[in-house]
Backbone as a chain_set.jsonl record, in Angstrom:
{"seq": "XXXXXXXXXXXXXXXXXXXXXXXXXXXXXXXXXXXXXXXXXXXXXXXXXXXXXXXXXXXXXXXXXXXXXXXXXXXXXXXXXXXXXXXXXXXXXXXXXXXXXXXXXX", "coords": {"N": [[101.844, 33.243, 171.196], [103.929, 35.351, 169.798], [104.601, 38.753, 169.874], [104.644, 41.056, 167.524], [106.146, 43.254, 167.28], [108.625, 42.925, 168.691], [109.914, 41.828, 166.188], [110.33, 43.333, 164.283], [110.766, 45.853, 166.035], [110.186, 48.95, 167.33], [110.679, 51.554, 166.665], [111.637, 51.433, 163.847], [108.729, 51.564, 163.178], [108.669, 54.098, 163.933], [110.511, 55.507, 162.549], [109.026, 54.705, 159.412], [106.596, 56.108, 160.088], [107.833, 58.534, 160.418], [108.842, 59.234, 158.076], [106.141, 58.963, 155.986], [104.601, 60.87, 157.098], [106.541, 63.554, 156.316], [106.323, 63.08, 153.484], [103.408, 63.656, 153.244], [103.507, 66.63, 153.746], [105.511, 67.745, 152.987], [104.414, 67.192, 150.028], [101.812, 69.131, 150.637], [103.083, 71.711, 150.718], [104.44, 71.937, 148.513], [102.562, 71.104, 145.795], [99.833, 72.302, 144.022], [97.739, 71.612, 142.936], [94.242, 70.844, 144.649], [93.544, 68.429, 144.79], [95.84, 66.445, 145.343], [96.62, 67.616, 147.425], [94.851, 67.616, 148.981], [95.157, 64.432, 149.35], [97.639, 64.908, 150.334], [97.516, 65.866, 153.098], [95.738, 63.542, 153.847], [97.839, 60.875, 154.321], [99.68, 62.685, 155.748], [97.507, 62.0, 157.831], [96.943, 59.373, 158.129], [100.238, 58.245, 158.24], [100.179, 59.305, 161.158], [98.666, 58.031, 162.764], [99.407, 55.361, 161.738], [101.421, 55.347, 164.294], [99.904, 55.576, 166.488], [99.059, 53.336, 166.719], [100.957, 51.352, 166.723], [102.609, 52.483, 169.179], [100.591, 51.674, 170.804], [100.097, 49.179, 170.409], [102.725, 48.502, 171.141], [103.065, 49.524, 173.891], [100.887, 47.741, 174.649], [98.151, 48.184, 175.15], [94.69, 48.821, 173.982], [93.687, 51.638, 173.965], [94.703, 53.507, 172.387], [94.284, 52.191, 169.798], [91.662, 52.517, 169.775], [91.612, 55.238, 169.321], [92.479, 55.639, 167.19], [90.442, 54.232, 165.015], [88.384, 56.039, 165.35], [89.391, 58.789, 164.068], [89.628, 57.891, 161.93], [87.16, 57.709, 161.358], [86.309, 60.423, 161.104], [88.346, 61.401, 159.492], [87.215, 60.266, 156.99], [85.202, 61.803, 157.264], [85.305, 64.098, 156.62], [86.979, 64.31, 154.239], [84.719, 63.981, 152.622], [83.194, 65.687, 152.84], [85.272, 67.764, 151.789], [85.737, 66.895, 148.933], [83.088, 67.658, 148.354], [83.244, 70.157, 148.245], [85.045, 70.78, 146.496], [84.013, 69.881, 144.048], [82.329, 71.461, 143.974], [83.562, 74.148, 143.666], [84.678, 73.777, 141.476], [82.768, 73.189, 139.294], [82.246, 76.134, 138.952], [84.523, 77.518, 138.436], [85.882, 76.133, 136.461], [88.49, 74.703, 137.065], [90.195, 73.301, 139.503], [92.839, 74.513, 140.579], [94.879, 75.704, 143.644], [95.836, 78.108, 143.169], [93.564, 79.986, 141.993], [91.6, 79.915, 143.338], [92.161, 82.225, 145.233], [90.391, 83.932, 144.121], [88.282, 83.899, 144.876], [87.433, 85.394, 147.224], [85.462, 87.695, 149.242]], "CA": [[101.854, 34.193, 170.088], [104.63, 37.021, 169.464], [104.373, 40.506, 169.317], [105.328, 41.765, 166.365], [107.574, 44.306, 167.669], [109.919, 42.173, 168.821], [110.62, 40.735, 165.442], [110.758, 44.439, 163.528], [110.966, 46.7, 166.585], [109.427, 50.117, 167.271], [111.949, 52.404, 165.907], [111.225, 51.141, 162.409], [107.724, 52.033, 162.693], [108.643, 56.284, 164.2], [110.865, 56.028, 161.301], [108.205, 54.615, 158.975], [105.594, 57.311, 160.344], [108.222, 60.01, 159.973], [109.136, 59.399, 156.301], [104.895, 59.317, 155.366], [104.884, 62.498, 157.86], [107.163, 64.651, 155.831], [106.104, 62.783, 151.934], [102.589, 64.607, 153.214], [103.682, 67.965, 154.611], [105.989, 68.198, 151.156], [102.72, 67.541, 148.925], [100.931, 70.258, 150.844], [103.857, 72.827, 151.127], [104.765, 72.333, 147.03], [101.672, 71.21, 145.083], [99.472, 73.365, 143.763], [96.263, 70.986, 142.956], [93.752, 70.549, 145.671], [92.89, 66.818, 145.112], [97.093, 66.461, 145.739], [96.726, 68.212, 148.737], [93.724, 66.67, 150.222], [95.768, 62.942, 149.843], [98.678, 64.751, 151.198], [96.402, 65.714, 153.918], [95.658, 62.098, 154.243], [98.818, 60.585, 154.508], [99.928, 62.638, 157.149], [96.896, 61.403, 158.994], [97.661, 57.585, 158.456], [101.028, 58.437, 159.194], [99.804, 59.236, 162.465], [97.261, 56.735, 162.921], [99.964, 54.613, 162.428], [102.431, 55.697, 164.995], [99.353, 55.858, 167.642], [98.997, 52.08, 166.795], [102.184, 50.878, 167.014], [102.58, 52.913, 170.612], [99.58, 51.199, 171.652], [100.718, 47.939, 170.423], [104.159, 48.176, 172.75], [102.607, 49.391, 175.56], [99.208, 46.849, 175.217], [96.437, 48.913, 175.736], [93.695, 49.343, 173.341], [93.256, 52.728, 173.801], [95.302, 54.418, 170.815], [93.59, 51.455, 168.237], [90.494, 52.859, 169.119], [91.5, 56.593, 169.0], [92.296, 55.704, 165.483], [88.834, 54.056, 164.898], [87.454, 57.542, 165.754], [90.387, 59.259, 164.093], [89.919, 57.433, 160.627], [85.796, 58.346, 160.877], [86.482, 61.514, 161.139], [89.324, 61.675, 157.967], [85.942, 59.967, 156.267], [84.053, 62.532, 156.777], [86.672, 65.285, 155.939], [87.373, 64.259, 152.606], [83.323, 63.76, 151.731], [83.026, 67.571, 152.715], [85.947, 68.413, 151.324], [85.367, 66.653, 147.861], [81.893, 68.063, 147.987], [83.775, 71.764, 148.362], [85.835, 71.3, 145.045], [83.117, 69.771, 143.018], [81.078, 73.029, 143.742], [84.281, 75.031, 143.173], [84.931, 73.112, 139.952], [81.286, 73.518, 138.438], [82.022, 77.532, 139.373], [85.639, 77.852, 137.823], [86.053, 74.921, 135.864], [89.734, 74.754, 137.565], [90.777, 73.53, 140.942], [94.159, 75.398, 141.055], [94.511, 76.527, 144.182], [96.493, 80.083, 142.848], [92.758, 80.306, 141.137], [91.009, 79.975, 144.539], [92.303, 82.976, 145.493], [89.801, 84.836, 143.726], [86.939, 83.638, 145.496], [87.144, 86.223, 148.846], [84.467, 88.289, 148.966]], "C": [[102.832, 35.317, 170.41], [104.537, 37.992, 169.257], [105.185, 40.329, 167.932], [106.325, 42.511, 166.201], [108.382, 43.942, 167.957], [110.549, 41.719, 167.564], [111.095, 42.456, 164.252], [111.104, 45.546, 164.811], [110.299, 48.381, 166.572], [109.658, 51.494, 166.778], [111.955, 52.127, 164.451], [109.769, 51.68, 162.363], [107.547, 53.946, 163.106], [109.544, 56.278, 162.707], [109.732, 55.775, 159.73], [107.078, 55.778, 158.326], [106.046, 58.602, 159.916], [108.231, 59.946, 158.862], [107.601, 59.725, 155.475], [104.31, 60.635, 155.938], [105.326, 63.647, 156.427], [106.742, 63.937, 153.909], [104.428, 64.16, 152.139], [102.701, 66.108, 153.615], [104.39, 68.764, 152.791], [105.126, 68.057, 150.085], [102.097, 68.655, 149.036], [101.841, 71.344, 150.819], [103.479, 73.15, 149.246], [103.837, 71.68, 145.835], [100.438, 72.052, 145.082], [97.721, 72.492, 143.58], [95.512, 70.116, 144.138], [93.933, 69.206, 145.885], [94.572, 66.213, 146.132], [97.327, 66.441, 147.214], [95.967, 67.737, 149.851], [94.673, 65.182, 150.133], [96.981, 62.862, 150.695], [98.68, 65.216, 152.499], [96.141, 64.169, 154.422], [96.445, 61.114, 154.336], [99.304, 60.9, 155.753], [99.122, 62.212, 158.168], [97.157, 60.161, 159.188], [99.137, 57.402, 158.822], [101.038, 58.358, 160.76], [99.429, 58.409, 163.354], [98.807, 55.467, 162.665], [101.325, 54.576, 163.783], [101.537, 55.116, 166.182], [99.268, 53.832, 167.891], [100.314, 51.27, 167.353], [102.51, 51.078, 168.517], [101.495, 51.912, 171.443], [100.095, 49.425, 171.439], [102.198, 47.439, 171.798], [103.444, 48.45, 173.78], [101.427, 48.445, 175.904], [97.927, 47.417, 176.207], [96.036, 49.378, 174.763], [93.561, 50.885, 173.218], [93.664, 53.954, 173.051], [94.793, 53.76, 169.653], [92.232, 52.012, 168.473], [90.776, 54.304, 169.285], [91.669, 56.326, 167.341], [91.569, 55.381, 164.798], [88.553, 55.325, 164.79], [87.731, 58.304, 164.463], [89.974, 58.818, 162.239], [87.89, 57.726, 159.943], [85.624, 59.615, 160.826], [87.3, 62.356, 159.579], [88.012, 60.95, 156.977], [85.432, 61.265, 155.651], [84.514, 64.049, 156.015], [87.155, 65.719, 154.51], [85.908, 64.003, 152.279], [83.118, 65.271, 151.821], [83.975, 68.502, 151.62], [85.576, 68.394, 149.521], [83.936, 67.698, 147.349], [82.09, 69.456, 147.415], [84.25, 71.909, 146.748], [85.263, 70.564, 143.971], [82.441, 70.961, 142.902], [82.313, 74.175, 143.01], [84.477, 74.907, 141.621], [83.492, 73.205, 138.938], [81.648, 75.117, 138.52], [83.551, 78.033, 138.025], [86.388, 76.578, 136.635], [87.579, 74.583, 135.937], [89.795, 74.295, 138.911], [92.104, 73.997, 141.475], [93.832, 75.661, 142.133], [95.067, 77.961, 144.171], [94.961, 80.869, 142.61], [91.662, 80.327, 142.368], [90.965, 80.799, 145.595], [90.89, 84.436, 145.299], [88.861, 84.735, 144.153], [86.294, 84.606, 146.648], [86.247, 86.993, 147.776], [84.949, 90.066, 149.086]], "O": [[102.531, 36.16, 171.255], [104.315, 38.24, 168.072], [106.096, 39.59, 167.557], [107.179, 42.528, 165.315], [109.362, 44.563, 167.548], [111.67, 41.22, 167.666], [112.126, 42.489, 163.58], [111.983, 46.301, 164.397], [109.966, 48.809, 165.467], [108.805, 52.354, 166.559], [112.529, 53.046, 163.867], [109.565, 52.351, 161.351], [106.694, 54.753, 162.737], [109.202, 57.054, 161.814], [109.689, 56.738, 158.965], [106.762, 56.181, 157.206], [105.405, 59.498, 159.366], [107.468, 60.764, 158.347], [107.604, 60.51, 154.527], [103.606, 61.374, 155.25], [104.545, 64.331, 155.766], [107.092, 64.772, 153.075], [104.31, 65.188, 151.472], [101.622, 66.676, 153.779], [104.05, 69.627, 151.982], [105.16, 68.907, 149.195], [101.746, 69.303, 148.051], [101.133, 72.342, 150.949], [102.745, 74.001, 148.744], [104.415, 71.722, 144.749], [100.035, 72.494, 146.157], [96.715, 72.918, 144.147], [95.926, 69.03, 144.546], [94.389, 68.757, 146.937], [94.525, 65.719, 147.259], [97.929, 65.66, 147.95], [96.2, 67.53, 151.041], [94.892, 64.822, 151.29], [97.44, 61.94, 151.369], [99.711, 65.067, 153.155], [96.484, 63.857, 155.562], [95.786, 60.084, 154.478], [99.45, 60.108, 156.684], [99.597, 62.002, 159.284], [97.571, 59.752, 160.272], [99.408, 56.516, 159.632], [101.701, 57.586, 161.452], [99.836, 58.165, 164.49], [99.089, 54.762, 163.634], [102.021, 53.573, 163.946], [102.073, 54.284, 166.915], [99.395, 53.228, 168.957], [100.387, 50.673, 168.427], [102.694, 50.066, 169.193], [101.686, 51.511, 172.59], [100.385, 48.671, 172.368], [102.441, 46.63, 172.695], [103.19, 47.572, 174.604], [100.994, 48.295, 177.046], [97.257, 47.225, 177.221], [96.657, 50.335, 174.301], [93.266, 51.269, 172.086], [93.15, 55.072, 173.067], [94.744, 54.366, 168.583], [91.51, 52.054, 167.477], [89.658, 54.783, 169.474], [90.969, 56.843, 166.47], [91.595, 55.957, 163.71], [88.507, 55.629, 163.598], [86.789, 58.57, 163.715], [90.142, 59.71, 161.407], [87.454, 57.862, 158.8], [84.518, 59.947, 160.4], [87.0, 63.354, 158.924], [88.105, 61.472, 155.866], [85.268, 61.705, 154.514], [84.044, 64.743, 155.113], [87.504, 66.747, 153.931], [85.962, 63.649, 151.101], [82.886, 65.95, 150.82], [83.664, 69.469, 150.924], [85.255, 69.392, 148.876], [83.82, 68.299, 146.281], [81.455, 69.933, 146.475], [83.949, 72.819, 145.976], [85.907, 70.528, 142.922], [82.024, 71.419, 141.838], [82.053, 74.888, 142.041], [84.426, 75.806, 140.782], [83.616, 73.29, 137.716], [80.878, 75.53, 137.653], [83.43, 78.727, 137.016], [87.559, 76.563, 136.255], [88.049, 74.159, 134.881], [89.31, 75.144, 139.659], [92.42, 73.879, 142.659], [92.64, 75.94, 142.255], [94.794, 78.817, 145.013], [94.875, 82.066, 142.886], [90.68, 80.998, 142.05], [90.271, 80.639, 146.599], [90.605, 85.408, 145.998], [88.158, 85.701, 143.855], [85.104, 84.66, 146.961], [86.153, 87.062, 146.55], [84.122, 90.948, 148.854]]}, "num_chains": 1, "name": "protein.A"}
């Protein structure tokens, strides 16, 4: 059986990672609606998640596929809190702007 990397190489997948890197960093810099922001939030994490894979793939050791196991229960639970956050905000302001989220400090 063949690696995989040999037939695309590993340098396709940092470039890969970088391009879903910076699509999420530019969601969160220049959109304005949370939900937006939380996926572009989640992007850069699978971005990640896949970089750590790929690394772990060339070098053959398990131990970056299961940081991303961890890594991907964790972005679970992140977005169930988070969601939970801008349903409550959204019953409160019937808006999730976040310009409109401003007004919330106490």
């Amino acid at each position: 059986m063949e690696n995989i990397l040999q037939h695309i190489g590993i340098d396709n997948y940092i470039y890969l990672s970088t391009l879903l890197f910076c699509v999420g960093v530019f969601g969160v810099l220049f959109r304005r609606n949370a939900i937006i922001m939380f996926m572009s939030i989640e992007i850069m994490l699978n971005a990640v998640n896949l970089l750590l894979v790929a690394f772990s793939t060339y070098h053959q050791d398990a131990q970056g596929q299961v940081f991303v196991f961890f890594s991907m229960a964790v972005a679970a639970a992140e977005v169930a809190v988070g969601l939970a956050i801008l349903v409550a905000v959204y019953r409160n302001l019937n808006n999730i702007d976040i310009d409109n989220l401003k007004n919330l400090k106490g």
